[in-house]
Amino acid sequence: MHVTSERRLDDGVLAREFTLGEIPGTLWTPESAAPVPLILMAHNNGLPKSADRLVARARHCAAAGYAVASIDAAGCGDRPRSAADEQVRAELRRAMRAGEPVYGIFESLIGPLVENAVPEWRTTLDALLELPGIGGPVGYSGWTALGIRLAVAEPRIAAAGLFAGGYVPRAQREEARQVTVPLLFLLQWDDEGNPRQRALDLFDAFGAEEKTLHANLGGHTGTPWFEVEDGNRFFDRHLK
């Protein structure tokens, strides 16, 4: 892992940009004399790790005593996309403008994104846990489709906070039954791109014995800030 820049923010959090081979990432860490738990924080469906909402959540979580890491996995953020990916995205934009069904297109777009992202997140996790000041356990926060696949594939993840917004491919919906770690699931009741019944069915499918659903009124980007604070309390119970 090669650190390309670092700066101390006004809340005391240290923000470090890094590269790990072709993987660019950001690591936020608190001022702490003891090793702290780690949270992997993923953005949704190819957005960059520099997205304002993700950075705000990451800084708040780090200030609460966690190391927080995010990466731009293959096809995400500014990383190059294959010609096939660009073709699918162009078809998605066309279908949305025309008001045509898009679920089939989402299947062909999101499925490969998840499959390509999981190995890079696991490689990043290996490298992060070797750094001084970062211990376990490990939590996951963010994109549901990736979180399901990663929680099934990665035994080091001890708890997961998932955002119900965003398309979850059929394969991950089936895998949800294998997710047994404690779970916090956030649902926007009026999410324009995610029918609430589909989200409720997914919550029901999770195999975790401890799972909590928080539903709030509002659209896709309207998750209240207090859910970030509640998320910290969720991770406090399971990672500290």
Short mmCIF file of N, CA, C and O in Angstrom, two decimals, residues 36-37 61-66 136-137 232 234-240:
data_model
loop_
_atom_site.label_atom_id
_atom_site.label_comp_id
_atom_site.label_asym_id
_atom_site.label_seq_id
_atom_site.Cartn_x
_atom_site.Cartn_y
_atom_site.Cartn_z
N VAL A 36 -7.87 0.55 16.59
CA VAL A 36 -9.31 0.79 16.48
C VAL A 36 -9.94 -0.18 15.49
O VAL A 36 -9.27 -0.71 14.60
N PRO A 37 -11.25 -0.44 15.64
CA PRO A 37 -11.95 -1.29 14.66
C PRO A 37 -11.98 -0.62 13.29
O PRO A 37 -11.82 0.60 13.16
N CYS A 61 -17.86 8.87 11.26
CA CYS A 61 -17.59 7.55 11.83
C CYS A 61 -16.16 7.48 12.38
O CYS A 61 -15.92 6.93 13.46
N ALA A 62 -15.21 8.07 11.66
CA ALA A 62 -13.83 8.07 12.14
C ALA A 62 -13.70 8.90 13.41
O ALA A 62 -12.99 8.51 14.35
N ALA A 63 -14.38 10.03 13.47
CA ALA A 63 -14.32 10.86 14.68
C ALA A 63 -14.91 10.13 15.88
O ALA A 63 -14.58 10.44 17.03
N ALA A 64 -15.77 9.12 15.62
CA ALA A 64 -16.37 8.34 16.70
C ALA A 64 -15.49 7.17 17.13
O ALA A 64 -15.89 6.40 18.00
N GLY A 65 -14.31 7.04 16.52
CA GLY A 65 -13.37 6.04 17.00
C GLY A 65 -13.13 4.85 16.09
O GLY A 65 -12.68 3.80 16.56
N TYR A 66 -13.38 5.01 14.80
CA TYR A 66 -13.18 3.92 13.85
C TYR A 66 -12.19 4.32 12.76
O TYR A 66 -12.12 5.49 12.38
N GLY A 136 -9.19 -5.32 14.74
CA GLY A 136 -10.51 -5.81 14.40
C GLY A 136 -11.45 -5.42 15.52
O GLY A 136 -11.04 -4.79 16.49
N PRO A 137 -12.69 -5.82 15.43
CA PRO A 137 -13.32 -6.48 14.30
C PRO A 137 -13.53 -5.53 13.12
O PRO A 137 -13.19 -4.35 13.19
N ASN A 232 -23.48 4.49 14.00
CA ASN A 232 -22.31 4.41 14.89
C ASN A 232 -22.64 3.61 16.15
O ASN A 232 -21.83 2.81 16.62
N PHE A 234 -24.87 1.28 16.39
CA PHE A 234 -24.96 -0.13 15.96
C PHE A 234 -23.56 -0.76 15.92
O PHE A 234 -23.35 -1.85 16.44
N PHE A 235 -22.62 -0.06 15.30
CA PHE A 235 -21.26 -0.61 15.24
C PHE A 235 -20.59 -0.63 16.62
O PHE A 235 -19.81 -1.53 16.90
N ASP A 236 -20.91 0.32 17.47
CA ASP A 236 -20.37 0.28 18.84
C ASP A 236 -20.77 -1.02 19.54
O ASP A 236 -19.98 -1.61 20.28
N ARG A 237 -22.00 -1.47 19.32
CA ARG A 237 -22.46 -2.68 19.98
C ARG A 237 -21.73 -3.93 19.47
O ARG A 237 -21.55 -4.90 20.23
N HIS A 238 -21.30 -3.91 18.23
CA HIS A 238 -20.80 -5.15 17.64
C HIS A 238 -19.31 -5.15 17.31
O HIS A 238 -18.72 -6.22 17.09
N LEU A 239 -18.68 -3.97 17.32
CA LEU A 239 -17.26 -3.91 16.96
C LEU A 239 -16.36 -3.44 18.10
O LEU A 239 -15.14 -3.56 18.00
N LYS A 240 -16.95 -2.93 19.18
CA LYS A 240 -16.13 -2.42 20.27
C LYS A 240 -16.33 -3.26 21.53
O LYS A 240 -17.31 -3.97 21.68
#
